mmCIF file with all atom_site columns, C-alpha atoms in Angstrom:
data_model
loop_
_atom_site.group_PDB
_atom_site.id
_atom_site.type_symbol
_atom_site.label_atom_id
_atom_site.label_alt_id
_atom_site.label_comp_id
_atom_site.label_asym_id
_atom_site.label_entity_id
_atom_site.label_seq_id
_atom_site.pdbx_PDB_ins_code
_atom_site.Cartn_x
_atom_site.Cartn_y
_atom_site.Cartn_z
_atom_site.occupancy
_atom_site.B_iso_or_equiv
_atom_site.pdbx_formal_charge
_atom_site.auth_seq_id
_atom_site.auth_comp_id
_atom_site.auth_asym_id
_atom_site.auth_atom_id
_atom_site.pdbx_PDB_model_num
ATOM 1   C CA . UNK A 1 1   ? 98.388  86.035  134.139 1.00 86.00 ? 1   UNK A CA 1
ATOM 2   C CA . UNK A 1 2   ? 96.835  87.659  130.758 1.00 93.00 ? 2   UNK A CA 1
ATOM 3   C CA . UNK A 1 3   ? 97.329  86.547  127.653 1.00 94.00 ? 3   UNK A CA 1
ATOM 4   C CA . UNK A 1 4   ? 96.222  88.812  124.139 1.00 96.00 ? 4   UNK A CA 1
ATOM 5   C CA . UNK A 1 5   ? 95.887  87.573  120.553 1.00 94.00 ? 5   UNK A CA 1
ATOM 6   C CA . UNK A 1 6   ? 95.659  89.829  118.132 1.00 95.00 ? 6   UNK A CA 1
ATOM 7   C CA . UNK A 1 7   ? 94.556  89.194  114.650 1.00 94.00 ? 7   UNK A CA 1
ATOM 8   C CA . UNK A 1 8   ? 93.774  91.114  111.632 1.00 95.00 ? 8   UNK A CA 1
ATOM 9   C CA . UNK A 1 9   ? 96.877  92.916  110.205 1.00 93.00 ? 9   UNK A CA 1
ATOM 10  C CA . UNK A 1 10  ? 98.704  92.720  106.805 1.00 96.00 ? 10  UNK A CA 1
ATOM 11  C CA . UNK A 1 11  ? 99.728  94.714  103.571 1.00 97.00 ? 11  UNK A CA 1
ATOM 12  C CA . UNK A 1 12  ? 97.361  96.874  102.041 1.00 97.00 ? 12  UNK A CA 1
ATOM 13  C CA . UNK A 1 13  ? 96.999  99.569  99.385  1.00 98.00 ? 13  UNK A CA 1
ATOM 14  C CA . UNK A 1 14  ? 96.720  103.205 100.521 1.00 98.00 ? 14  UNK A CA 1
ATOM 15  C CA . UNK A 1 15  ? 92.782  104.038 100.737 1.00 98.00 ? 15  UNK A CA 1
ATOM 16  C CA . UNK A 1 16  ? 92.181  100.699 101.812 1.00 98.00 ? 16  UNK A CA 1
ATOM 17  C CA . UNK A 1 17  ? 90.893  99.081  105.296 1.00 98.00 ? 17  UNK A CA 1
ATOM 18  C CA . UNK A 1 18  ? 91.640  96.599  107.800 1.00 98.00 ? 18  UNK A CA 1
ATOM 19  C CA . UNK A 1 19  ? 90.712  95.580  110.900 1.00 97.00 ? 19  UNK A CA 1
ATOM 20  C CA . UNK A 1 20  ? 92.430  94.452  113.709 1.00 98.00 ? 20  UNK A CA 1
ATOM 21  C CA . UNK A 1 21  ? 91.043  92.495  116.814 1.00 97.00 ? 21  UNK A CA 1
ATOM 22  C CA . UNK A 1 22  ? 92.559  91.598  120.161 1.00 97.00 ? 22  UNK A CA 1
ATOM 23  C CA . UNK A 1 23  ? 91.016  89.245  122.712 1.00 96.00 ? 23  UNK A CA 1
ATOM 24  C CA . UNK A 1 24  ? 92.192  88.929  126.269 1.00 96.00 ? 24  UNK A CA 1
ATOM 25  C CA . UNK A 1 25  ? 91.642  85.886  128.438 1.00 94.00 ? 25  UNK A CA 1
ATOM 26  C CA . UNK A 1 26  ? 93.455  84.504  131.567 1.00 92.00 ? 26  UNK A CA 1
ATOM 27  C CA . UNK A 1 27  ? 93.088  85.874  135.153 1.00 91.00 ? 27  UNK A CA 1
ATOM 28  C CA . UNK A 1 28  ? 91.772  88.900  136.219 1.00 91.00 ? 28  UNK A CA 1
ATOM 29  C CA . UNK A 1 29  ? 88.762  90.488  137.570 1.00 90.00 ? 29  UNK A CA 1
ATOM 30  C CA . UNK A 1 30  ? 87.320  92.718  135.329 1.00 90.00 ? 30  UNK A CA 1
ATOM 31  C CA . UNK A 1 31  ? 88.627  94.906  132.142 1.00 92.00 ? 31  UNK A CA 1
ATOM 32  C CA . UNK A 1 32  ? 88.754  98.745  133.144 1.00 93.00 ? 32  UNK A CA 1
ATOM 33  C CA . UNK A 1 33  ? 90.297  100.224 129.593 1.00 95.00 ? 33  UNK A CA 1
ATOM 34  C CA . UNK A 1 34  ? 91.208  98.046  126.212 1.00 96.00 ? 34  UNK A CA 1
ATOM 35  C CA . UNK A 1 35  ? 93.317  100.479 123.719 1.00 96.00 ? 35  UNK A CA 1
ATOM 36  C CA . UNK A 1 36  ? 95.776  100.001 120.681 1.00 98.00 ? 36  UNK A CA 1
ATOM 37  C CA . UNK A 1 37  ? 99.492  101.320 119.908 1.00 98.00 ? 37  UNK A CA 1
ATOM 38  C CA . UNK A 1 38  ? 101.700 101.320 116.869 1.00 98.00 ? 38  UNK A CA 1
ATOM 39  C CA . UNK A 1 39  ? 105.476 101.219 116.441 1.00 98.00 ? 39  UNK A CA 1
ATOM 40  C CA . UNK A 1 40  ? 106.199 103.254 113.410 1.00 96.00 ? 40  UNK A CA 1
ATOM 41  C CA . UNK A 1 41  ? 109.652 101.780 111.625 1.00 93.00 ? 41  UNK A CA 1
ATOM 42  C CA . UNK A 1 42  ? 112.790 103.630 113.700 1.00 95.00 ? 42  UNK A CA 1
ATOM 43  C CA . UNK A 1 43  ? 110.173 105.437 116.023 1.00 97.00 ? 43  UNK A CA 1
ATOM 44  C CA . UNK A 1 44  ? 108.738 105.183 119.495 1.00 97.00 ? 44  UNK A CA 1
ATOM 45  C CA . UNK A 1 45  ? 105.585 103.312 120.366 1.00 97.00 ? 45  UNK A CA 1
ATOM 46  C CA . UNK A 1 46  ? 102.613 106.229 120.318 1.00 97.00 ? 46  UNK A CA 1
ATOM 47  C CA . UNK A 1 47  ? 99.127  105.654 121.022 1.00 98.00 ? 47  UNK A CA 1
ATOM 48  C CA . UNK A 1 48  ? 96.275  105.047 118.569 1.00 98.00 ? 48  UNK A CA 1
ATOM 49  C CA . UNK A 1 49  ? 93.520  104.920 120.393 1.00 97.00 ? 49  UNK A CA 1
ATOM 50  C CA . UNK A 1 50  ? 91.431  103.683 124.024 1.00 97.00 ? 50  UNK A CA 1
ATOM 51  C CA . UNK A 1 51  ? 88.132  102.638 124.819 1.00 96.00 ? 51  UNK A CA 1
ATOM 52  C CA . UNK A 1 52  ? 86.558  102.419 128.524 1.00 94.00 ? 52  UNK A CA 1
ATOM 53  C CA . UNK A 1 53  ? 84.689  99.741  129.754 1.00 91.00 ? 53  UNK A CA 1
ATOM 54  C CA . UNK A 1 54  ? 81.948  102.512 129.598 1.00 92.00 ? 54  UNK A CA 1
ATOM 55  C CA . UNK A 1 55  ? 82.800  103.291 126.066 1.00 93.00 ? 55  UNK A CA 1
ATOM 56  C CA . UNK A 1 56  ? 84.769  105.919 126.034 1.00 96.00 ? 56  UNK A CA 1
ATOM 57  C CA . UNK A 1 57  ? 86.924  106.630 123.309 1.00 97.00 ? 57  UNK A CA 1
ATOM 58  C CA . UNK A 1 58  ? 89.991  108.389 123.098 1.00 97.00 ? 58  UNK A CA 1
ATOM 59  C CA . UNK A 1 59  ? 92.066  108.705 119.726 1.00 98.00 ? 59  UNK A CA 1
ATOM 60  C CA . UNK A 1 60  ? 95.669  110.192 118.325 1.00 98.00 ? 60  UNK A CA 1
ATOM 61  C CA . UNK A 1 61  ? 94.884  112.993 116.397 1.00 97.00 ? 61  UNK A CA 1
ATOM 62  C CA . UNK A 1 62  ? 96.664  111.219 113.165 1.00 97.00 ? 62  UNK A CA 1
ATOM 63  C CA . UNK A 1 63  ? 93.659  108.659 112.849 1.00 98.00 ? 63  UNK A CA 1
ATOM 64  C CA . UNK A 1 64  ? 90.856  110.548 114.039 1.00 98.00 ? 64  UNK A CA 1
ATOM 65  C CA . UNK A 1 65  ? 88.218  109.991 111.154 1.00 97.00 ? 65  UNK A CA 1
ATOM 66  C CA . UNK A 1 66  ? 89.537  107.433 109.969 1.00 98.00 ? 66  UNK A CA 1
ATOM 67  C CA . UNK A 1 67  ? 89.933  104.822 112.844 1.00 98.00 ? 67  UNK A CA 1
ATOM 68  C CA . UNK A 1 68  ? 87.234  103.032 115.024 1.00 98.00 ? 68  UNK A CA 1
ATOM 69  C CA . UNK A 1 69  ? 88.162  101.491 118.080 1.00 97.00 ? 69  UNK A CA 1
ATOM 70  C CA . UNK A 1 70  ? 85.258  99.610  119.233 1.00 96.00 ? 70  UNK A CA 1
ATOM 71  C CA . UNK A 1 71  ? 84.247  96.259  122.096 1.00 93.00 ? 71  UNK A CA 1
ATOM 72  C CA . UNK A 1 72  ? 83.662  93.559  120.564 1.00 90.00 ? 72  UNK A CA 1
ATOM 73  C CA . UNK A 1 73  ? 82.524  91.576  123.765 1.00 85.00 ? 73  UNK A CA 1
ATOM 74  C CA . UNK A 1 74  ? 83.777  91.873  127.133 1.00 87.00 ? 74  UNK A CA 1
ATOM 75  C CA . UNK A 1 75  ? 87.083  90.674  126.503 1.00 94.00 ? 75  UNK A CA 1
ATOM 76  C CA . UNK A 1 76  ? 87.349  92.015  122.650 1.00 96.00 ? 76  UNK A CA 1
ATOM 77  C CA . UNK A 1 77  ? 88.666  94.866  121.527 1.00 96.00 ? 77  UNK A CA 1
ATOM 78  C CA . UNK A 1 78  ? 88.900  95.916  117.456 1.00 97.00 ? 78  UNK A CA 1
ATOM 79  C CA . UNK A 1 79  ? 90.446  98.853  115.483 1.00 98.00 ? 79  UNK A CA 1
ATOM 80  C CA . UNK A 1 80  ? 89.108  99.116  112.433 1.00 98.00 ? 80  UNK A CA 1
ATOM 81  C CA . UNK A 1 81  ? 91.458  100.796 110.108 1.00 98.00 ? 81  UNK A CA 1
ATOM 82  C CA . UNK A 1 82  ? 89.950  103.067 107.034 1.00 98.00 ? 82  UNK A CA 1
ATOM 83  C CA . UNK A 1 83  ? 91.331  105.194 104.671 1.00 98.00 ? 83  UNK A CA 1
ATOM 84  C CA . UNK A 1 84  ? 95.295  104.256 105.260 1.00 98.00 ? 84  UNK A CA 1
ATOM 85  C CA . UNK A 1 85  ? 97.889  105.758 104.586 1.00 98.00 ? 85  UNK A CA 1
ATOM 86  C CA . UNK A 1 86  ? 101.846 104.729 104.130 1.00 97.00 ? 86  UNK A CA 1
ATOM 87  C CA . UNK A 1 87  ? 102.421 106.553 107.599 1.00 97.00 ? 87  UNK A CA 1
ATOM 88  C CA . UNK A 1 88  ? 100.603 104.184 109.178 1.00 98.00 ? 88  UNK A CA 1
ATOM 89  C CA . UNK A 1 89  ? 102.625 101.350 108.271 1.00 98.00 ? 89  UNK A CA 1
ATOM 90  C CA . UNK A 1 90  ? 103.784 99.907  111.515 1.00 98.00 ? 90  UNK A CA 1
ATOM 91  C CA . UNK A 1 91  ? 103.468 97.446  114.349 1.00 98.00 ? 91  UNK A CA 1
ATOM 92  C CA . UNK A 1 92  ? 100.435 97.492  116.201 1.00 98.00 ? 92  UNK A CA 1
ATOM 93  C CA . UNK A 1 93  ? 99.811  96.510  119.629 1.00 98.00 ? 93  UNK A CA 1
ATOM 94  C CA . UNK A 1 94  ? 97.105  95.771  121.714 1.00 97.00 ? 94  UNK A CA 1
ATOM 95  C CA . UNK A 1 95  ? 97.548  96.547  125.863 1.00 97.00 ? 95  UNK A CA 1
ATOM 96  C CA . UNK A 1 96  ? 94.687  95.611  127.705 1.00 97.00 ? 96  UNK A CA 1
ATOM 97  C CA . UNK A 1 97  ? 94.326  97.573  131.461 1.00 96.00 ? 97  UNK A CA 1
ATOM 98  C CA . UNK A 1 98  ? 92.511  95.237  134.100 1.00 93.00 ? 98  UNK A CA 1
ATOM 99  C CA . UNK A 1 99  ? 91.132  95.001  137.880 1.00 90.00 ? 99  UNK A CA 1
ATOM 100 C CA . UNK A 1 100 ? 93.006  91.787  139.211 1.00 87.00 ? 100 UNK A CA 1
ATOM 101 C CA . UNK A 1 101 ? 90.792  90.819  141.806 1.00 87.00 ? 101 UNK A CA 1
ATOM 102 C CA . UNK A 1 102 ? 87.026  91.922  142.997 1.00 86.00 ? 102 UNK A CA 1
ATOM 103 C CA . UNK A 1 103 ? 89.367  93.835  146.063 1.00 83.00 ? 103 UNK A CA 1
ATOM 104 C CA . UNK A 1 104 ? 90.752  95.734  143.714 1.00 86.00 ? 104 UNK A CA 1
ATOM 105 C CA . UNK A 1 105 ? 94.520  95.291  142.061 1.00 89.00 ? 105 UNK A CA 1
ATOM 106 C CA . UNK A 1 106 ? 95.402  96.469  138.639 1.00 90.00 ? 106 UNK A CA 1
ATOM 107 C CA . UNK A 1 107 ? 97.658  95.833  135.935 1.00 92.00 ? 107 UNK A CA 1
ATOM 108 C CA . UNK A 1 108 ? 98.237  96.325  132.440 1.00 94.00 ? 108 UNK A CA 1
ATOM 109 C CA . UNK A 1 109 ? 99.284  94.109  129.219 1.00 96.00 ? 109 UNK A CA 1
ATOM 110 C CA . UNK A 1 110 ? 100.907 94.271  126.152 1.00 97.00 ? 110 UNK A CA 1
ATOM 111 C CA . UNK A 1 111 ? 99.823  92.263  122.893 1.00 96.00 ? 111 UNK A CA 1
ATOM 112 C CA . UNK A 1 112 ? 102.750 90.695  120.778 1.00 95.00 ? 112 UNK A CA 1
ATOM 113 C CA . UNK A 1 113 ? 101.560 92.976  118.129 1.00 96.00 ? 113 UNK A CA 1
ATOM 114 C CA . UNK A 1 114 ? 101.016 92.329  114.357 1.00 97.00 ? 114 UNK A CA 1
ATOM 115 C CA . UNK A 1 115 ? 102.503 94.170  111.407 1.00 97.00 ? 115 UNK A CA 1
ATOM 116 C CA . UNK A 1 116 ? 100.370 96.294  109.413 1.00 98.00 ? 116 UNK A CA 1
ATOM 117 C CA . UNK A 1 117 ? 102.003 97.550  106.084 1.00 98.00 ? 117 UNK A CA 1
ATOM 118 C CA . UNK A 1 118 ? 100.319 100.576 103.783 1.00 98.00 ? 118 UNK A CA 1
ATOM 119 C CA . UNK A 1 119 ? 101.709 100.671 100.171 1.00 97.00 ? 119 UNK A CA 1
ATOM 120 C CA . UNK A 1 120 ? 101.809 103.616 98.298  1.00 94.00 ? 120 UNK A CA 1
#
C-alpha cells in the first residue's frame, strides 16, 4: 500500500503564489510518473500537470507559464503555483504512478487532495 500527503494549499489573492507538495511513502518498487489534478467547484477532475522519473514534464494548457511541477526527492513531488487566478480555485490532488515490485507490477494513487482558493 501507498500512502500521499499533500501540503501547501490555502486562500490567496489573484497574482499571488503557492506551492503545493506531495510525498509518497509505503510499498512499492520504484516511482515511474508523479503528477497533480484539480477539481474545479461543479466540474470534473482535469489534469494539471506530470513529471517522469526522467523529468519530463507535461502541463494543461490553462497553467502553462505559470505552473512548475518539479521532484523534490525521489518520493516528492511539488507544484508551484504563480500568477493565480480565481479559475484556479479548486481541489488539488496529487496521484502518484509506481512499479510495485523489481518484476515489474504497477499501480497508481490518488492524494486526499487540499483546497486551494484564488480571490478576486
Amino acid at each position: 500500500q501507498v500512502q500521499l500527503v499533500e501540503s501547501g494549499g490555502g486562500l490567496v489573492q489573484a497574482g499571488g503564489s503557492l506551492r503545493l507538495s506531495c510525498t509518497a511513502s509505503g510499498s512499492f518498487f520504484s516511482i515511474n510518473r508523479m503528477g497533480w489534478y484539480r477539481q474545479p467547484p461543479g466540474k470534473q477532475r482535469e489534469l494539471v500537470g506530470d513529471i517522469t522519473s526522467a523529468g519530463s514534464t507535461n502541463y494543461a494548457d490553462s497553467v502553462k507559464g505559470r505552473f512548475t511541477i518539479s521532484r523534490d526527492g525521489e518520493n516528492t513531488v511539488s507544484l508551484q503555483m504563480n500568477s493565480l487566478k480565481p479559475e484556479d480555485t479548486a481541489v488539488y490532488y496529487c496521484k502518484v504512478y509506481v512499479r510495485s515490485f523489481a518484476w515489474g507490477g504497477s499501480a497508481d494513487y490518488w492524494g486526499q487532495g487540499t483546497q486551494v482558493t484564488v480571490s478576486s
